[in-house]
Amino acid sequence: LLSLPEGQRRALTLHDLEEMTAAETGALLGIDANAVKQRVHRARKGLRERIAREFAARGVAIDGLGAIGCVSGLFGETVAAAGRAVQGG
């Protein structure tokens, strides 16, 4: 998460980890709900791409639909772990 630009990281954290709506997140960040959705989308995409690069750097092939599931699953686990860390768990 720390590799993300601050605006994307804040939007993703509030929306996905704190489970706020796009409107609630936008109100806290001073942006509209559509901008929140865009930032969250870009943050998720950036994290997926980074995870894919990490797999590739370790020589793990992640081609095809199995790769999408694998990266998406790892992304979900990463976000869940980050949420637990934020909450002290």
Coordinates of C-alpha atoms in Angstrom, one line a residue:
L1 CA 0.0 0.0 0.0
L2 CA 2.8 2.4 0.8
S3 CA 4.0 2.2 -2.9
L4 CA 0.8 3.9 -4.0
P5 CA 0.5 7.7 -4.5
E6 CA -1.0 9.3 -1.3
G7 CA -4.3 10.2 -2.9
Q8 CA -4.9 6.7 -4.1
R9 CA -3.7 5.1 -0.9
R10 CA -6.0 7.3 1.2
A11 CA -9.0 6.6 -1.0
L12 CA -8.4 2.9 -1.1
T13 CA -7.9 2.7 2.7
L14 CA -11.1 4.6 3.5
H15 CA -13.2 2.9 0.9
D16 CA -12.0 -0.7 1.1
L17 CA -10.5 -1.0 4.5
E18 CA -12.7 1.3 6.5
E19 CA -15.7 0.2 4.3
M20 CA -16.9 3.8 3.6
T21 CA -19.0 4.6 0.6
A22 CA -17.6 6.6 -2.2
A23 CA -19.6 9.6 -1.1
E24 CA -18.4 9.3 2.5
T25 CA -14.8 8.9 1.4
G26 CA -15.1 11.8 -0.9
A27 CA -16.5 14.0 1.8
L28 CA -13.5 13.3 4.0
L29 CA -11.0 13.8 1.2
G30 CA -12.8 16.9 -0.3
I31 CA -13.4 15.2 -3.7
D32 CA -16.5 13.9 -5.4
A33 CA -17.6 10.3 -5.3
N34 CA -16.6 9.8 -9.0
A35 CA -13.1 10.9 -8.2
V36 CA -13.0 8.4 -5.3
K37 CA -14.1 5.6 -7.6
Q38 CA -11.4 6.6 -10.1
R39 CA -8.7 6.7 -7.4
V40 CA -9.7 3.3 -5.9
H41 CA -9.8 1.8 -9.4
R42 CA -6.3 3.1 -10.1
A43 CA -5.0 2.0 -6.7
R44 CA -6.3 -1.6 -7.2
K45 CA -4.8 -1.7 -10.7
G46 CA -1.5 -0.5 -9.4
L47 CA -1.4 -3.1 -6.6
R48 CA -2.4 -5.9 -9.0
E49 CA 0.4 -4.8 -11.4
R50 CA 3.0 -4.6 -8.6
I51 CA 2.0 -8.0 -7.3
A52 CA 2.3 -9.4 -10.9
R53 CA 5.8 -7.9 -11.2
E54 CA 6.8 -9.4 -7.9
F55 CA 5.6 -12.9 -9.1
A56 CA 7.5 -12.4 -12.4
A57 CA 10.7 -11.3 -10.5
R58 CA 10.6 -14.6 -8.7
G59 CA 10.1 -16.5 -11.9
V60 CA 6.5 -17.5 -11.2
A61 CA 4.4 -17.6 -14.4
I62 CA 1.0 -16.0 -14.0
D63 CA -0.4 -16.2 -17.5
G64 CA -4.1 -16.8 -18.4
L65 CA -7.2 -16.8 -16.2
G66 CA -5.5 -18.7 -13.4
A67 CA -3.1 -15.8 -13.1
I68 CA -6.0 -13.3 -12.7
G69 CA -7.5 -15.4 -10.0
C70 CA -4.1 -15.8 -8.3
V71 CA -3.2 -12.1 -8.4
S72 CA -6.8 -11.1 -7.4
G73 CA -6.7 -13.6 -4.5
L74 CA -3.3 -12.3 -3.3
F75 CA -4.6 -8.7 -3.7
G76 CA -7.6 -9.5 -1.5
E77 CA -5.4 -11.2 1.1
T78 CA -3.0 -8.2 1.1
V79 CA -5.8 -5.7 1.6
A80 CA -7.3 -7.9 4.4
A81 CA -3.9 -8.2 6.1
A82 CA -3.4 -4.4 5.9
G83 CA -6.9 -3.9 7.4
R84 CA -6.0 -6.2 10.3
A85 CA -2.7 -4.3 10.8
V86 CA -4.5 -0.9 10.8
Q87 CA -6.9 -2.2 13.4
G88 CA -4.1 -3.6 15.6
G89 CA -4.9 -7.3 14.8

